[in-house]
Amino acid sequence: MILAIDQGTTGSTALVFDTDANLLGRASREFTQHFPQPGWVEHDAAEIWEASQEVMAEALAGAGAQAGDLRAIGITNQRETVVAWDPATGEPLHRALVWQDRRTAQRCDELRAAGHEPLVRDATGLVLDPYFSGTKIEWLLRNVDGLAERAEDGTAVFGTVDSWLIFQLTGAHATDASNASRTLLFDLRTGAWSPELCGLFGVPARALPEVRASAGVIAL
């Protein structure tokens, strides 16, 4: 059997299929949306993981299956949303900044006025916009006490929601190119994190996930 996790903006869904793509089990849960200021949107990453565990267990039960019956787990997720966490404990270090969040709009304007958009567009194919993850990570590094130092010394890491779920499921800090490409930090030509863009946003590359194949073994 195969388990699919659809981790969306307002809730998590899990589906269990057999090898003929027959749906055997399904479950969904909503989670809390946080709006601390106009234009700011946050999620509790721990609540996302809790909801994901609940729907996985319920979908497996509905399929009459156990975790050991699974051949693979697939993840689709809310893309540009950013989570910061402690890799030793797995604890979130701030609420996740959601793709809808606009708090870095002024920062994007500053970067554009400074002439940085051609560099960003050439490497990533994207424009400077708070929709993407790069300025969200920069905001966290600048505004969460001690986070910049922790990111430098390896006691804080970042990732989009796929990375967060992969870490909780396996302990690996990983993503794939399709998610990495939405961060403003990934060079499409080299298939790797861009030193220039990481420098532009002040993001230590060591705090970013390893970019792995979209389909393959992450952990056994």
Tab-separated table of C-alpha atoms in Angstrom:
chain	number	residue	atom	x	y	z
A	1	MET	CA	0.000	0.000	0.000
A	2	ILE	CA	0.961	3.632	-0.494
A	3	LEU	CA	0.124	6.504	1.843
A	4	ALA	CA	-0.340	9.996	0.405
A	5	ILE	CA	-0.211	13.052	2.656
A	6	ASP	CA	-1.861	16.188	1.283
A	7	GLN	CA	-0.763	18.914	3.691
A	8	GLY	CA	-2.744	21.968	2.607
A	9	THR	CA	-3.157	25.532	3.806
A	10	THR	CA	-6.222	24.888	5.963
A	11	GLY	CA	-5.912	21.192	6.766
A	12	SER	CA	-4.204	17.851	6.316
A	13	THR	CA	-5.548	14.851	4.400
A	14	ALA	CA	-4.188	11.316	4.236
A	15	LEU	CA	-5.137	8.695	1.656
A	16	VAL	CA	-4.176	5.032	1.450
A	17	PHE	CA	-4.065	3.305	-1.946
A	18	ASP	CA	-3.277	-0.193	-3.052
A	19	THR	CA	-0.923	-0.876	-5.956
A	20	ASP	CA	-3.839	-0.687	-8.417
A	21	ALA	CA	-4.575	2.876	-7.221
A	22	ASN	CA	-7.759	1.863	-5.424
A	23	LEU	CA	-8.540	4.213	-2.534
A	24	LEU	CA	-8.777	2.156	0.662
A	25	GLY	CA	-8.742	4.767	3.414
A	26	ARG	CA	-9.071	8.527	3.814
A	27	ALA	CA	-9.116	11.082	6.626
A	28	SER	CA	-8.916	14.883	6.937
A	29	ARG	CA	-8.382	17.443	9.716
A	30	GLU	CA	-8.395	21.222	9.752
A	31	PHE	CA	-5.946	23.208	11.857
A	32	THR	CA	-5.782	26.752	13.221
A	33	GLN	CA	-5.057	29.812	11.108
A	34	HIS	CA	-3.229	32.589	12.983
A	35	PHE	CA	-3.429	36.252	11.899
A	36	PRO	CA	-1.266	38.249	14.362
A	37	GLN	CA	-1.385	41.416	12.231
A	38	PRO	CA	-3.106	42.489	9.003
A	39	GLY	CA	-1.364	40.731	6.144
A	40	TRP	CA	0.417	38.260	8.429
A	41	VAL	CA	-0.547	34.569	8.267
A	42	GLU	CA	0.999	31.893	10.499
A	43	HIS	CA	0.539	28.207	11.319
A	44	ASP	CA	1.638	26.184	14.318
A	45	ALA	CA	3.990	23.617	12.790
A	46	ALA	CA	3.507	21.308	15.784
A	47	GLU	CA	-0.244	21.370	15.163
A	48	ILE	CA	0.348	20.538	11.483
A	49	TRP	CA	2.380	17.495	12.523
A	50	GLU	CA	-0.222	16.478	15.100
A	51	ALA	CA	-3.019	16.737	12.519
A	52	SER	CA	-0.911	14.782	10.022
A	53	GLN	CA	-0.353	11.977	12.519
A	54	GLU	CA	-4.057	11.813	13.280
A	55	VAL	CA	-5.137	11.577	9.644
A	56	MET	CA	-2.433	9.039	8.821
A	57	ALA	CA	-3.583	6.794	11.674
A	58	GLU	CA	-7.247	7.160	10.726
A	59	ALA	CA	-6.644	6.508	7.026
A	60	LEU	CA	-4.589	3.409	7.813
A	61	ALA	CA	-7.298	2.156	10.147
A	62	GLY	CA	-9.908	2.756	7.454
A	63	ALA	CA	-7.820	0.678	5.054
A	64	GLY	CA	-7.425	-2.088	7.614
A	65	ALA	CA	-3.678	-1.559	7.446
A	66	GLN	CA	-0.712	-0.831	9.663
A	67	ALA	CA	2.344	1.310	9.015
A	68	GLY	CA	4.351	-1.826	8.230
A	69	ASP	CA	2.054	-2.536	5.271
A	70	LEU	CA	3.188	0.618	3.459
A	71	ARG	CA	5.666	0.494	0.586
A	72	ALA	CA	6.009	4.273	0.345
A	73	ILE	CA	4.725	7.631	1.561
A	74	GLY	CA	4.153	10.542	-0.799
A	75	ILE	CA	3.823	14.184	0.270
A	76	THR	CA	2.162	17.137	-1.405
A	77	ASN	CA	2.172	20.335	0.546
A	78	GLN	CA	1.554	24.066	0.788
A	79	ARG	CA	4.852	24.844	-0.963
A	80	GLU	CA	6.291	28.241	0.063
A	81	THR	CA	5.331	28.119	3.757
A	82	VAL	CA	8.463	28.182	5.960
A	83	VAL	CA	9.174	26.310	9.197
A	84	ALA	CA	12.162	26.838	11.521
A	85	TRP	CA	13.002	24.084	14.010
A	86	ASP	CA	15.629	22.618	16.306
A	87	PRO	CA	17.154	19.570	14.563
A	88	ALA	CA	18.069	17.973	17.895
A	89	THR	CA	14.594	18.111	19.441
A	90	GLY	CA	12.322	18.586	16.431
A	91	GLU	CA	10.669	21.535	18.179
A	92	PRO	CA	9.491	24.510	16.083
A	93	LEU	CA	11.322	27.758	16.874
A	94	HIS	CA	8.566	30.065	15.618
A	95	ARG	CA	5.191	29.706	14.013
A	96	ALA	CA	5.418	28.816	10.342
A	97	LEU	CA	5.160	31.793	7.971
A	98	VAL	CA	2.497	30.881	5.429
A	99	TRP	CA	2.793	31.451	1.683
A	100	GLN	CA	-0.041	34.006	1.946
A	101	ASP	CA	1.923	36.127	4.430
A	102	ARG	CA	2.799	39.625	3.126
A	103	ARG	CA	5.023	40.960	5.915
A	104	THR	CA	8.084	41.096	3.647
A	105	ALA	CA	6.467	43.127	0.855
A	106	GLN	CA	8.498	46.226	1.738
A	107	ARG	CA	11.703	44.179	1.844
A	108	CYS	CA	10.981	42.873	-1.654
A	109	ASP	CA	10.505	46.469	-2.824
A	110	GLU	CA	13.878	47.397	-1.292
A	111	LEU	CA	15.656	44.509	-2.991
A	112	ARG	CA	14.025	45.357	-6.295
A	113	ALA	CA	14.995	49.026	-5.986
A	114	ALA	CA	18.573	47.949	-5.224
A	115	GLY	CA	18.689	46.104	-8.549
A	116	HIS	CA	18.684	42.520	-7.271
A	117	GLU	CA	15.690	41.179	-9.197
A	118	PRO	CA	17.649	40.243	-12.379
A	119	LEU	CA	19.944	38.013	-10.278
A	120	VAL	CA	16.952	36.362	-8.647
A	121	ARG	CA	15.062	35.908	-11.898
A	122	ASP	CA	18.090	34.558	-13.769
A	123	ALA	CA	18.838	31.890	-11.166
A	124	THR	CA	15.356	30.926	-10.010
A	125	GLY	CA	12.906	31.969	-12.728
A	126	LEU	CA	10.960	33.835	-10.028
A	127	VAL	CA	10.298	37.482	-9.241
A	128	LEU	CA	10.891	39.136	-5.884
A	129	ASP	CA	7.644	38.637	-3.992
A	130	PRO	CA	6.793	37.839	-0.358
A	131	TYR	CA	4.849	34.833	-1.659
A	132	PHE	CA	8.153	32.945	-1.895
A	133	SER	CA	10.206	31.620	1.016
A	134	GLY	CA	13.491	33.540	0.850
A	135	THR	CA	12.404	36.787	2.468
A	136	LYS	CA	10.355	34.848	5.030
A	137	ILE	CA	13.502	33.041	6.202
A	138	GLU	CA	15.369	36.356	6.218
A	139	TRP	CA	12.606	37.892	8.367
A	140	LEU	CA	12.829	35.026	10.870
A	141	LEU	CA	16.616	35.357	11.061
A	142	ARG	CA	16.329	39.089	11.712
A	143	ASN	CA	13.409	39.053	14.133
A	144	VAL	CA	13.558	35.889	16.247
A	145	ASP	CA	16.027	36.310	19.096
A	146	GLY	CA	19.095	34.098	18.726
A	147	LEU	CA	17.879	32.402	15.554
A	148	ALA	CA	20.602	33.779	13.286
A	149	GLU	CA	23.290	32.487	15.642
A	150	ARG	CA	21.587	29.121	15.916
A	151	ALA	CA	21.326	28.821	12.138
A	152	GLU	CA	25.061	29.476	11.863
A	153	ASP	CA	26.029	26.894	14.491
A	154	GLY	CA	23.655	24.177	13.265
A	155	THR	CA	21.103	24.273	16.080
A	156	ALA	CA	18.357	25.721	13.877
A	157	VAL	CA	17.261	24.625	10.421
A	158	PHE	CA	14.662	25.755	7.891
A	159	GLY	CA	12.434	24.072	5.394
A	160	THR	CA	9.161	24.185	3.562
A	161	VAL	CA	6.367	22.000	4.919
A	162	ASP	CA	7.501	18.936	2.990
A	163	SER	CA	10.859	19.180	4.787
A	164	TRP	CA	9.116	19.547	8.139
A	165	LEU	CA	7.047	16.399	7.575
A	166	ILE	CA	10.005	14.429	6.189
A	167	PHE	CA	12.025	15.348	9.274
A	168	GLN	CA	9.259	14.273	11.634
A	169	LEU	CA	8.731	11.010	9.747
A	170	THR	CA	12.373	10.035	9.199
A	171	GLY	CA	14.783	12.392	10.957
A	172	ALA	CA	16.210	13.456	7.575
A	173	HIS	CA	16.491	17.135	6.651
A	174	ALA	CA	15.528	16.906	3.004
A	175	THR	CA	13.414	18.395	0.239
A	176	ASP	CA	13.120	17.982	-3.521
A	177	ALA	CA	13.862	20.365	-6.363
A	178	SER	CA	10.207	21.216	-6.981
A	179	ASN	CA	9.874	22.606	-3.447
A	180	ALA	CA	13.384	24.086	-3.326
A	181	SER	CA	12.612	25.987	-6.530
A	182	ARG	CA	9.952	28.024	-4.694
A	183	THR	CA	12.310	29.479	-2.088
A	184	LEU	CA	14.209	32.161	-4.089
A	185	LEU	CA	17.369	30.351	-2.941
A	186	PHE	CA	17.666	27.493	-5.461
A	187	ASP	CA	19.596	27.832	-8.718
A	188	LEU	CA	17.732	25.985	-11.456
A	189	ARG	CA	20.868	25.784	-13.608
A	190	THR	CA	23.026	24.035	-11.023
A	191	GLY	CA	20.278	22.154	-9.181
A	192	ALA	CA	21.691	23.396	-5.872
A	193	TRP	CA	21.306	26.146	-3.311
A	194	SER	CA	22.771	29.357	-4.709
A	195	PRO	CA	25.646	30.844	-2.666
A	196	GLU	CA	24.846	34.271	-4.138
A	197	LEU	CA	21.183	34.143	-3.204
A	198	CYS	CA	21.838	32.685	0.221
A	199	GLY	CA	24.234	35.584	0.739
A	200	LEU	CA	21.690	38.111	-0.501
A	201	PHE	CA	19.090	36.937	2.018
A	202	GLY	CA	21.577	36.148	4.777
A	203	VAL	CA	20.586	32.478	4.922
A	204	PRO	CA	23.311	29.974	5.955
A	205	ALA	CA	23.249	27.164	3.407
A	206	ARG	CA	23.965	24.653	6.186
A	207	ALA	CA	20.521	25.438	7.640
A	208	LEU	CA	18.738	24.400	4.437
A	209	PRO	CA	17.643	20.846	3.583
A	210	GLU	CA	19.496	18.491	1.298
A	211	VAL	CA	17.864	18.490	-2.134
A	212	ARG	CA	16.950	14.927	-3.049
A	213	ALA	CA	15.143	13.241	-5.924
A	214	SER	CA	11.375	13.674	-5.971
A	215	ALA	CA	10.920	9.902	-5.929
A	216	GLY	CA	13.414	7.744	-4.089
A	217	VAL	CA	14.566	6.465	-0.751
A	218	ILE	CA	14.802	9.096	1.990
A	219	ALA	CA	14.928	6.629	4.884
A	220	LEU	CA	14.170	2.982	5.542
